[in-house]
Amino acid sequence: MTETISEADIAGAERLLGLAYTARERAQMVGNLDGQRDLAIARRTLPLDNGTPMACRFDPRLPGFAMPHGVDALQLSEPSAPLPSDPEDIAFAPLTHLSQWVRRGQITSAALTELYLERIAALNPKLECFATVTPDLARAEAAAMDSLLQAGVWLGPLHGIPYGLKDLFDTKGIITGWGAEPFQDRVPDSDATVTTRLRAAGAVLIGKTTLGALAYNDLWYGGWTRNPWNLHEGSSGSSAGSASATAAGLCGFSIGTETLGSITSPSQRCGTTGLRPTFGRVSRAGAMALCWSLDKVGPICRSVEDTGLVLAALNGGDAADRGSIAAPFQFDATAGIDGMTLGYLPEAFEEGATDVDRAALAAARDLGITVKEVTIEDLPYASLMMTVYAEAAAAFEALTLEDTDDTLTWQDEGAWPNTFRKARFISAVDLVQTDRLRYRVMQAVAEMMSGVDALIGPFSTGPMLVASNFTGHPCLHIRAGFEDIASRTAASLGAGKLTTGEAAGEKTFTVPHGISLWGQLFDEGPLLNLGMALEQKLGVAERRPTFPT
């Protein structure tokens, strides 16, 4: 039986919410709070699974917005590189090259698939980046793609290319475990829309890549996903396995998701090229929901042009996803960047920025385009995080109500279960006001971006990591250089997760460091053109990890 709420209970709750009522006000409330609480308890008796969406929908378009394009259009470069004799050179080749070699019969999809399967067998025990490898399925799909080519049928640039799929996308009959112990035996009976679209594009599913438990960091029920450039540290998260596998040359490309840094952060750590498209562009139907108003799907590759190639296959409205927005995607890889204007926030390149960050800005200036300072309204951007806490707690309410969160290996003050629990103490009024703040942030970012084609900056310095994820703007993260630094285990792991001999102490490792570019809503094409030019100028994209221990 639920106890009656007292004035003392109200006074205690005030401290949790940062409020102060008078004794008279508490006396007025005490008689009717029981009913309000009981309504919430009654609602909890109705199970809501992860696939039940919110009725409210987020739309990144402000009044007056017009789609920049009317139809889809994709124009890729035409590489002429010969097929290498070294299997490693093939494994690390960009998709544009792999696609041409397969299409021209210089290598079969079956041979390419075997090459990647052999690399997975050798390196996955070190990296722990695949939760499930699907060799039989991959061989069957590769054989089917080779048969289609022999019959004169080509499904597009991804035809016959093996890829890794983040293990929060449903794959019929194949475990989709969300990285978390309570779901590690979960086998869906249908495919996610992303799975279906990639199959239709001819891509070959080689395995399910790891994610930190419930899309948090790089620890999952099977282990700890490593950075190929330093096996003493995690690959960051939550698209941990996708970035690690792609950086290590274990697949042609991979798929990641981002709520708040889950494509950009592992791309920063592993040196991959991650594209987080505009919110709503890619369907999330059949994918684990973490935050319905924030989750986004995008490619993780080894070059900028490759991300556009994959996005073209993923793009398209989907009635099965309430957040989906039908938007044409245009990308011409042969287009130049003459006349573009690139903005930057000066404060983002000051405290907290690195020499690599500043060198990337200097390289952008050398591209011959206009590079200018911009400003953004001073708002409490970090307060938007309450939306993440609340939506994630709602998505996994059953875990904390039923205490099944205790089965998760990672339990500390920063991990999801504790965040889920503390989110109960966010007031509904504060959450509504946070959503109104979000609209103000949308206006502020739109104003800042109004005079530029794109913005450049360190991905986690300044307000843009948070702000752009909440406004839905696209972000391209590319490798910009390298740093010699000690292992970042403390930031990646909870207490007690290191085993004897795992810590590298103060030994330094040469690891990648990247830079982010943010573009206009639903206009990723110019963003990719700018990224291609900067990628070429920086000249560091082709360096490969050596898996140092």
Coordinates of C-alpha atoms in Angstrom, one line a residue, residues 79-84 89-109 112 149 161:
P79 CA 39.1 6.0 -59.6
S80 CA 41.5 4.2 -61.9
A81 CA 43.8 2.5 -59.3
P82 CA 44.7 -1.1 -60.2
L83 CA 43.9 -4.0 -57.9
P84 CA 46.7 -4.3 -55.4
D89 CA 46.0 -2.9 -49.4
I90 CA 42.7 -4.2 -50.7
A91 CA 41.3 -4.4 -47.1
F92 CA 42.0 -0.7 -46.4
A93 CA 41.0 0.6 -49.9
P94 CA 38.3 3.2 -50.0
L95 CA 34.8 2.1 -51.1
T96 CA 35.1 3.9 -54.4
H97 CA 38.0 1.6 -55.3
L98 CA 36.4 -1.6 -53.9
S99 CA 33.3 -0.8 -55.8
Q100 CA 35.1 -0.4 -59.1
W101 CA 37.2 -3.6 -58.6
V102 CA 34.1 -5.7 -57.9
R103 CA 32.0 -4.2 -60.7
R104 CA 34.8 -4.8 -63.2
G105 CA 35.4 -8.3 -62.1
Q106 CA 38.9 -7.6 -60.8
I107 CA 37.9 -9.2 -57.5
T108 CA 34.8 -11.1 -56.7
S109 CA 32.6 -10.3 -53.7
L112 CA 36.6 -9.8 -50.8
L149 CA 27.0 -9.4 -61.8
I161 CA 30.9 -4.8 -50.4

